[in-house]
C-alpha positions as a Markdown table, in Angstrom:
| # | Residue | x | y | z |
|---|---|---|---|---|
| 1 | Unk | 27.4 | -69.6 | 31.3 |
| 2 | Unk | 30.7 | -71.3 | 30.3 |
| 3 | Unk | 31.5 | -73.6 | 27.5 |
| 4 | Unk | 34.0 | -76.2 | 26.4 |
| 5 | Unk | 36.7 | -75.1 | 24.3 |
| 6 | Unk | 39.2 | -78.0 | 24.9 |
| 7 | Unk | 40.5 | -79.8 | 27.3 |
| 8 | Unk | 42.7 | -76.7 | 28.4 |
| 9 | Unk | 40.4 | -73.9 | 28.3 |
| 10 | Unk | 36.8 | -73.0 | 28.6 |
| 11 | Unk | 34.9 | -70.1 | 27.2 |
| 12 | Unk | 32.2 | -67.8 | 28.4 |
| 13 | Unk | 30.9 | -63.9 | 27.6 |
| 14 | Unk | 32.4 | -61.3 | 29.6 |
| 15 | Unk | 30.7 | -58.8 | 32.2 |
| 16 | Unk | 32.3 | -55.3 | 33.1 |
| 17 | Unk | 34.1 | -57.1 | 36.3 |
| 18 | Unk | 36.3 | -58.7 | 33.6 |
| 19 | Unk | 37.6 | -55.4 | 32.3 |
| 20 | Unk | 40.8 | -55.0 | 34.1 |
| 21 | Unk | 41.8 | -58.6 | 33.2 |
| 22 | Unk | 41.0 | -57.8 | 29.8 |
| 23 | Unk | 42.8 | -54.9 | 29.7 |
| 24 | Unk | 45.9 | -56.7 | 31.3 |
| 25 | Unk | 45.4 | -59.0 | 28.6 |
| 26 | Unk | 45.8 | -56.9 | 25.6 |
| 27 | Unk | 48.4 | -54.7 | 27.8 |
| 28 | Unk | 50.6 | -58.0 | 27.7 |
| 29 | Unk | 49.8 | -58.7 | 24.1 |
| 30 | Unk | 50.8 | -54.7 | 23.2 |
| 31 | Unk | 54.4 | -55.4 | 25.1 |
| 32 | Unk | 55.3 | -58.4 | 23.7 |
| 33 | Unk | 54.3 | -57.2 | 19.9 |
| 34 | Unk | 55.3 | -53.3 | 19.9 |
| 35 | Unk | 57.5 | -52.9 | 23.4 |
| 36 | Unk | 54.9 | -50.7 | 25.4 |
| 37 | Unk | 51.0 | -50.5 | 26.3 |
| 38 | Unk | 48.9 | -49.2 | 23.5 |
| 39 | Unk | 45.5 | -50.0 | 24.6 |
| 40 | Unk | 43.3 | -47.7 | 26.7 |
| 41 | Unk | 41.5 | -49.4 | 29.1 |
| 42 | Unk | 38.3 | -46.9 | 28.8 |
| 43 | Unk | 38.2 | -48.5 | 24.8 |
| 44 | Unk | 37.2 | -51.7 | 25.8 |
| 45 | Unk | 33.8 | -50.0 | 27.6 |
| 46 | Unk | 33.2 | -47.7 | 24.7 |
| 47 | Unk | 33.1 | -50.6 | 22.8 |
| 48 | Unk | 30.8 | -52.4 | 24.8 |
| 49 | Unk | 28.7 | -49.2 | 24.7 |
| 50 | Unk | 28.1 | -49.3 | 20.8 |
| 51 | Unk | 24.5 | -49.3 | 19.6 |
| 52 | Unk | 23.3 | -52.6 | 19.2 |
| 53 | Unk | 26.2 | -54.5 | 20.9 |
| 54 | Unk | 25.1 | -57.0 | 23.2 |
| 55 | Unk | 27.4 | -58.1 | 25.9 |
| 56 | Unk | 26.1 | -61.5 | 25.9 |
| 57 | Unk | 26.1 | -62.3 | 22.6 |
| 58 | Unk | 29.0 | -60.3 | 20.7 |
| 59 | Unk | 31.9 | -60.9 | 23.1 |
| 60 | Unk | 33.9 | -63.9 | 24.1 |
| 61 | Unk | 36.7 | -64.9 | 26.8 |
| 62 | Unk | 38.9 | -67.7 | 26.6 |
| 63 | Unk | 40.1 | -68.7 | 30.2 |
| 64 | Unk | 42.8 | -71.4 | 31.0 |
| 65 | Unk | 42.2 | -74.2 | 33.6 |
| 66 | Unk | 43.1 | -71.6 | 36.5 |
| 67 | Unk | 40.5 | -69.1 | 35.3 |
| 68 | Unk | 43.0 | -66.3 | 34.2 |
| 69 | Unk | 41.8 | -65.0 | 30.7 |
| 70 | Unk | 43.7 | -66.0 | 28.1 |
| 71 | Unk | 41.9 | -64.6 | 25.1 |
| 72 | Unk | 39.3 | -62.3 | 23.9 |
| 73 | Unk | 37.3 | -61.1 | 21.2 |
| 74 | Unk | 34.3 | -58.7 | 20.4 |
| 75 | Unk | 32.2 | -58.1 | 17.4 |
| 76 | Unk | 31.6 | -54.1 | 16.9 |
| 77 | Unk | 28.5 | -52.5 | 14.7 |
| 78 | Unk | 26.6 | -53.5 | 11.8 |
| 79 | Unk | 27.2 | -50.6 | 9.4 |
| 80 | Unk | 25.0 | -49.8 | 6.6 |
| 81 | Unk | 27.5 | -50.7 | 4.1 |
| 82 | Unk | 27.7 | -54.2 | 5.5 |
| 83 | Unk | 30.5 | -53.9 | 7.8 |
| 84 | Unk | 31.2 | -55.3 | 10.8 |
| 85 | Unk | 34.7 | -54.9 | 13.1 |
| 86 | Unk | 36.0 | -57.4 | 15.2 |
| 87 | Unk | 38.9 | -57.0 | 17.6 |
| 88 | Unk | 40.6 | -59.4 | 20.0 |
| 89 | Unk | 43.7 | -60.4 | 21.6 |
| 90 | Unk | 45.8 | -63.7 | 22.5 |
| 91 | Unk | 47.9 | -63.7 | 25.4 |
| 92 | Unk | 51.4 | -64.2 | 24.2 |
| 93 | Unk | 52.0 | -67.1 | 26.4 |
| 94 | Unk | 49.6 | -68.9 | 24.8 |
| 95 | Unk | 49.8 | -68.0 | 21.6 |
| 96 | Unk | 50.0 | -70.8 | 18.8 |
| 97 | Unk | 47.7 | -73.4 | 21.0 |
| 98 | Unk | 44.2 | -72.5 | 18.4 |
| 99 | Unk | 43.2 | -69.5 | 20.4 |
| 100 | Unk | 43.3 | -66.9 | 17.8 |
| 101 | Unk | 41.5 | -68.9 | 15.3 |
| 102 | Unk | 38.9 | -70.7 | 17.8 |
| 103 | Unk | 38.1 | -66.7 | 18.2 |
| 104 | Unk | 38.3 | -65.7 | 14.4 |
| 105 | Unk | 35.6 | -68.4 | 14.0 |
| 106 | Unk | 33.5 | -67.7 | 16.5 |
| 107 | Unk | 33.3 | -63.6 | 15.6 |
| 108 | Unk | 32.8 | -65.3 | 11.3 |
| 109 | Unk | 29.8 | -67.4 | 12.9 |
| 110 | Unk | 28.6 | -64.5 | 14.9 |
| 111 | Unk | 28.9 | -62.0 | 12.5 |
| 112 | Unk | 26.6 | -64.1 | 9.9 |
| 113 | Unk | 24.0 | -65.1 | 12.7 |
| 114 | Unk | 23.8 | -60.9 | 13.0 |
| 115 | Unk | 23.4 | -60.4 | 9.5 |
| 116 | Unk | 20.9 | -63.0 | 8.8 |
| 117 | Unk | 18.3 | -60.3 | 10.9 |
| 118 | Unk | 18.9 | -57.8 | 8.8 |
| 119 | Unk | 17.8 | -56.8 | 5.3 |
| 120 | Unk | 19.8 | -58.4 | 2.4 |
| 121 | Unk | 23.1 | -56.9 | 1.6 |
| 122 | Unk | 24.9 | -56.7 | -1.8 |
| 123 | Unk | 28.1 | -57.0 | 0.3 |
| 124 | Unk | 28.9 | -58.1 | 4.0 |
| 125 | Unk | 32.3 | -58.6 | 5.2 |
| 126 | Unk | 34.5 | -58.8 | 8.4 |
| 127 | Unk | 37.3 | -56.0 | 9.2 |
| 128 | Unk | 40.0 | -56.3 | 11.8 |
| 129 | Unk | 43.0 | -54.1 | 12.1 |
| 130 | Unk | 46.4 | -55.2 | 13.9 |
| 131 | Unk | 49.6 | -54.0 | 14.3 |
| 132 | Unk | 52.1 | -54.3 | 11.0 |
| 133 | Unk | 54.9 | -55.7 | 12.4 |
| 134 | Unk | 53.4 | -59.0 | 13.8 |
| 135 | Unk | 53.6 | -62.0 | 11.5 |
| 136 | Unk | 51.5 | -63.8 | 13.8 |
| 137 | Unk | 48.4 | -62.2 | 13.1 |
| 138 | Unk | 49.0 | -61.8 | 9.5 |
| 139 | Unk | 49.1 | -65.8 | 9.3 |
| 140 | Unk | 46.4 | -66.1 | 11.1 |
| 141 | Unk | 44.0 | -63.6 | 9.2 |
| 142 | Unk | 45.2 | -65.1 | 5.8 |
| 143 | Unk | 44.8 | -68.7 | 7.2 |
| 144 | Unk | 41.0 | -67.3 | 8.0 |
| 145 | Unk | 40.5 | -66.3 | 4.6 |
| 146 | Unk | 41.1 | -62.8 | 5.2 |
| 147 | Unk | 43.6 | -60.5 | 3.0 |
| 148 | Unk | 44.9 | -56.9 | 3.5 |
| 149 | Unk | 43.1 | -53.8 | 2.4 |
| 150 | Unk | 44.5 | -51.0 | 3.8 |
| 151 | Unk | 47.4 | -49.8 | 5.9 |
| 152 | Unk | 47.6 | -47.2 | 8.2 |
| 153 | Unk | 50.0 | -45.0 | 10.2 |
| 154 | Unk | 50.3 | -43.7 | 13.8 |
| 155 | Unk | 52.1 | -39.8 | 13.6 |
| 156 | Unk | 53.4 | -38.4 | 16.3 |
| 157 | Unk | 55.4 | -34.8 | 17.1 |
| 158 | Unk | 57.2 | -33.7 | 20.0 |
| 159 | Unk | 56.7 | -30.6 | 21.1 |
| 160 | Unk | 60.2 | -29.1 | 22.4 |
| 161 | Unk | 58.7 | -25.5 | 22.7 |
| 162 | Unk | 55.7 | -24.0 | 22.5 |
| 163 | Unk | 54.3 | -23.8 | 19.0 |
| 164 | Unk | 54.1 | -20.2 | 17.2 |
| 165 | Unk | 50.9 | -18.5 | 17.6 |
| 166 | Unk | 48.9 | -19.5 | 14.4 |
| 167 | Unk | 47.8 | -16.9 | 12.0 |
| 168 | Unk | 44.1 | -17.5 | 10.6 |
| 169 | Unk | 43.5 | -16.7 | 7.0 |
| 170 | Unk | 40.8 | -13.7 | 7.2 |
| 171 | Unk | 37.3 | -14.3 | 8.0 |
| 172 | Unk | 38.2 | -17.8 | 9.8 |
| 173 | Unk | 37.9 | -18.0 | 13.3 |
| 174 | Unk | 38.7 | -20.9 | 15.9 |
| 175 | Unk | 36.5 | -21.7 | 19.5 |
| 176 | Unk | 35.6 | -25.1 | 21.7 |
| 177 | Unk | 32.8 | -27.4 | 20.7 |
| 178 | Unk | 29.6 | -26.3 | 23.0 |
| 179 | Unk | 27.9 | -29.4 | 24.3 |
| 180 | Unk | 24.1 | -29.5 | 23.7 |
| 181 | Unk | 24.7 | -27.0 | 20.7 |
| 182 | Unk | 26.9 | -28.2 | 17.9 |
| 183 | Unk | 26.4 | -31.9 | 17.8 |
| 184 | Unk | 24.1 | -32.1 | 14.4 |
| 185 | Unk | 26.4 | -28.9 | 12.6 |
| 186 | Unk | 29.5 | -31.3 | 13.6 |
| 187 | Unk | 27.7 | -34.3 | 12.2 |
| 188 | Unk | 26.7 | -32.3 | 9.1 |
| 189 | Unk | 30.4 | -31.2 | 8.4 |
| 190 | Unk | 32.2 | -34.7 | 9.3 |
| 191 | Unk | 29.8 | -35.9 | 6.4 |
| 192 | Unk | 31.2 | -33.7 | 4.3 |
| 193 | Unk | 34.4 | -33.6 | 5.4 |
| 194 | Unk | 35.1 | -37.2 | 5.1 |
| 195 | Unk | 32.8 | -38.6 | 2.2 |
| 196 | Unk | 35.6 | -39.6 | -0.1 |
| 197 | Unk | 37.7 | -41.4 | 3.1 |
| 198 | Unk | 37.8 | -44.8 | 2.9 |
| 199 | Unk | 35.8 | -47.3 | 5.3 |
| 200 | Unk | 33.3 | -44.1 | 6.1 |
| 201 | Unk | 30.1 | -44.8 | 6.4 |
| 202 | Unk | 27.3 | -42.0 | 7.1 |
| 203 | Unk | 25.6 | -43.3 | 10.4 |
| 204 | Unk | 22.0 | -41.5 | 11.1 |
| 205 | Unk | 22.6 | -38.9 | 13.8 |
| 206 | Unk | 21.1 | -40.2 | 16.8 |
| 207 | Unk | 23.3 | -43.4 | 16.3 |
| 208 | Unk | 26.5 | -41.1 | 15.8 |
| 209 | Unk | 25.6 | -39.7 | 18.9 |
| 210 | Unk | 25.2 | -42.3 | 20.7 |
| 211 | Unk | 28.3 | -43.7 | 19.5 |
| 212 | Unk | 30.9 | -41.0 | 19.3 |
| 213 | Unk | 29.8 | -38.4 | 21.4 |
| 214 | Unk | 27.3 | -39.0 | 24.6 |
| 215 | Unk | 29.1 | -40.5 | 27.3 |
| 216 | Unk | 32.7 | -39.4 | 25.7 |
| 217 | Unk | 35.2 | -38.1 | 28.4 |
| 218 | Unk | 37.0 | -36.2 | 25.9 |
| 219 | Unk | 37.6 | -32.6 | 27.2 |
| 220 | Unk | 35.5 | -30.5 | 25.4 |
| 221 | Unk | 38.0 | -27.4 | 25.6 |
| 222 | Unk | 40.1 | -30.1 | 23.2 |
| 223 | Unk | 37.6 | -30.4 | 20.6 |
| 224 | Unk | 38.0 | -27.4 | 18.3 |
| 225 | Unk | 35.8 | -26.1 | 15.7 |
| 226 | Unk | 37.6 | -23.9 | 12.9 |
| 227 | Unk | 34.2 | -21.7 | 11.3 |
| 228 | Unk | 33.8 | -19.0 | 9.0 |
| 229 | Unk | 30.7 | -16.7 | 10.7 |
| 230 | Unk | 28.5 | -19.5 | 12.3 |
| 231 | Unk | 29.3 | -22.1 | 10.0 |
| 232 | Unk | 32.2 | -25.1 | 11.0 |
| 233 | Unk | 34.2 | -25.4 | 8.4 |
| 234 | Unk | 36.9 | -27.4 | 10.6 |
| 235 | Unk | 37.3 | -30.1 | 13.2 |
| 236 | Unk | 40.2 | -31.1 | 15.3 |
| 237 | Unk | 39.0 | -33.4 | 18.3 |
| 238 | Unk | 41.4 | -33.6 | 20.4 |
| 239 | Unk | 41.8 | -35.9 | 23.9 |
| 240 | Unk | 44.1 | -37.4 | 26.3 |
| 241 | Unk | 45.6 | -40.8 | 25.2 |
| 242 | Unk | 47.2 | -42.5 | 28.1 |
| 243 | Unk | 49.9 | -39.6 | 29.1 |
| 244 | Unk | 49.9 | -38.0 | 25.7 |
| 245 | Unk | 47.9 | -35.6 | 23.4 |
| 246 | Unk | 45.9 | -37.2 | 20.8 |
| 247 | Unk | 43.8 | -36.2 | 17.7 |
| 248 | Unk | 41.2 | -38.7 | 17.3 |
| 249 | Unk | 39.2 | -36.4 | 14.6 |
| 250 | Unk | 40.6 | -33.9 | 12.2 |
| 251 | Unk | 39.7 | -32.4 | 8.7 |
| 252 | Unk | 38.3 | -29.5 | 7.0 |
| 253 | Unk | 35.3 | -29.0 | 4.3 |
| 254 | Unk | 36.2 | -29.4 | 0.5 |
| 255 | Unk | 35.4 | -26.2 | -0.2 |
| 256 | Unk | 37.8 | -24.3 | 2.1 |
| 257 | Unk | 40.9 | -26.7 | 1.5 |
| 258 | Unk | 43.9 | -25.3 | 0.4 |
| 259 | Unk | 44.1 | -21.7 | 1.9 |
| 260 | Unk | 46.0 | -22.6 | 5.1 |
| 261 | Unk | 43.0 | -23.6 | 7.5 |
| 262 | Unk | 44.2 | -26.8 | 7.6 |
| 263 | Unk | 47.7 | -25.9 | 8.7 |
| 264 | Unk | 46.5 | -23.3 | 11.0 |
| 265 | Unk | 44.4 | -25.7 | 13.1 |
| 266 | Unk | 46.8 | -28.4 | 13.4 |
| 267 | Unk | 49.4 | -25.9 | 15.2 |
| 268 | Unk | 46.6 | -24.5 | 16.8 |
| 269 | Unk | 45.9 | -27.9 | 18.1 |
| 270 | Unk | 49.7 | -28.5 | 19.1 |
| 271 | Unk | 49.7 | -25.1 | 21.0 |
| 272 | Unk | 46.4 | -26.5 | 23.2 |
| 273 | Unk | 47.8 | -29.5 | 24.4 |
| 274 | Unk | 51.7 | -28.0 | 25.3 |
| 275 | Unk | 49.7 | -25.5 | 26.8 |
| 276 | Unk | 48.1 | -28.4 | 29.1 |
| 277 | Unk | 51.6 | -29.7 | 29.5 |
| 278 | Unk | 51.2 | -32.3 | 27.0 |
| 279 | Unk | 54.7 | -32.1 | 24.4 |
| 280 | Unk | 53.8 | -35.5 | 22.6 |
| 281 | Unk | 50.9 | -35.4 | 20.6 |
| 282 | Unk | 49.6 | -38.4 | 18.1 |
| 283 | Unk | 47.1 | -39.3 | 15.2 |
| 284 | Unk | 46.0 | -42.0 | 12.8 |
| 285 | Unk | 45.8 | -41.7 | 9.5 |
| 286 | Unk | 45.1 | -43.9 | 6.0 |
| 287 | Unk | 48.6 | -44.2 | 4.4 |
| 288 | Unk | 46.6 | -43.7 | 1.2 |
| 289 | Unk | 44.2 | -41.3 | 2.0 |
| 290 | Unk | 42.8 | -39.5 | -1.3 |
| 291 | Unk | 43.6 | -35.7 | 0.5 |
| 292 | Unk | 47.4 | -36.6 | 0.9 |
| 293 | Unk | 46.7 | -36.5 | 4.7 |
| 294 | Unk | 50.3 | -38.2 | 5.2 |
| 295 | Unk | 52.0 | -35.5 | 3.3 |
| 296 | Unk | 49.9 | -33.0 | 5.2 |
| 297 | Unk | 51.1 | -34.1 | 8.3 |
| 298 | Unk | 54.5 | -34.4 | 8.0 |
| 299 | Unk | 54.7 | -31.0 | 6.2 |
| 300 | Unk | 53.5 | -29.9 | 10.0 |
| 301 | Unk | 56.2 | -31.5 | 11.7 |
| 302 | Unk | 54.6 | -35.0 | 12.3 |
| 303 | Unk | 56.5 | -38.3 | 11.4 |
| 304 | Unk | 55.0 | -42.4 | 11.5 |
| 305 | Unk | 55.9 | -44.2 | 14.4 |
| 306 | Unk | 53.5 | -47.5 | 14.2 |
| 307 | Unk | 52.4 | -49.3 | 11.5 |
| 308 | Unk | 48.7 | -50.9 | 11.2 |
| 309 | Unk | 47.4 | -53.2 | 9.0 |
| 310 | Unk | 43.6 | -53.8 | 8.6 |
| 311 | Unk | 42.5 | -57.5 | 6.9 |
| 312 | Unk | 39.3 | -58.3 | 5.5 |
| 313 | Unk | 37.0 | -61.0 | 5.2 |
| 314 | Unk | 33.8 | -61.2 | 2.9 |
| 315 | Unk | 31.2 | -63.4 | 3.9 |
| 316 | Unk | 29.2 | -65.4 | 1.6 |
| 317 | Unk | 26.1 | -67.0 | 2.3 |
| 318 | Unk | 24.5 | -70.2 | 1.2 |
| 319 | Unk | 22.0 | -68.2 | -1.0 |
| 320 | Unk | 24.8 | -66.3 | -2.4 |
| 321 | Unk | 27.0 | -67.3 | -5.4 |
| 322 | Unk | 30.4 | -68.1 | -5.0 |
| 323 | Unk | 31.8 | -67.4 | -8.4 |
| 324 | Unk | 32.8 | -71.4 | -9.0 |
| 325 | Unk | 29.5 | -72.7 | -10.4 |
């Protein structure tokens, strides 16, 4: 079903057949903004498999009079802390024509609709992340009531030769994740590792499993677990992103920190990628990480290559005070 956006555009919900065109749209935006593609096509499908996501209601396309997709937005996840994430793109050839404004306002309305179906939360808000060098997005978000809350970096290392063999602290070993065996222990370890992280939300195990593990195409042999005895004490979740190695999740439980385990696990991960022919390895990190992760990755040989800004909009509902009464 389509709806009129303006005399130039129409809107409708996407279908899975639209994924290639959405990816093409996102790639055009990425190239115009940072000079190369960034989004992976599988990310779109991953977003649509999020628990509770309704493709007919939680995503929207804008099409021009030729039927070309020129705008896309989706609303992801209602977290227990009242957060919902929104993500979208406007084709660079159509910037400045009101599409981004329309999509953000649609996401706002849809988020309010979804939150209204839940028990009253003390704080409901939207978040969205964009490239840090995109002034158009900055102006758009600020005009729609968003404010910058966090800055993240993409960090990388180029491996010109095989990393030196890792020397593990006494009693610490490393092994690959075993599907069907390790999921609950990983979930428990992650909740302890990231409890101090900004924006981290503890998800119920089954929800976390469906969102983060089930159906994931990542190579289990790159999902590395540092252990002491039978206990998982560190996680390095590696995967392939485009033609590079990517560390999606990394951390060591607090009681095992400052013993060299994290650096050993990081370098071991680099070595595993190198063995598979991936000489460029990247990850994302909060620039204000409370554990000093940015400096740690720099000591590990990585450097920042991209910045990302996260914007937030607080949602006030009719029954809430606005602070001015």
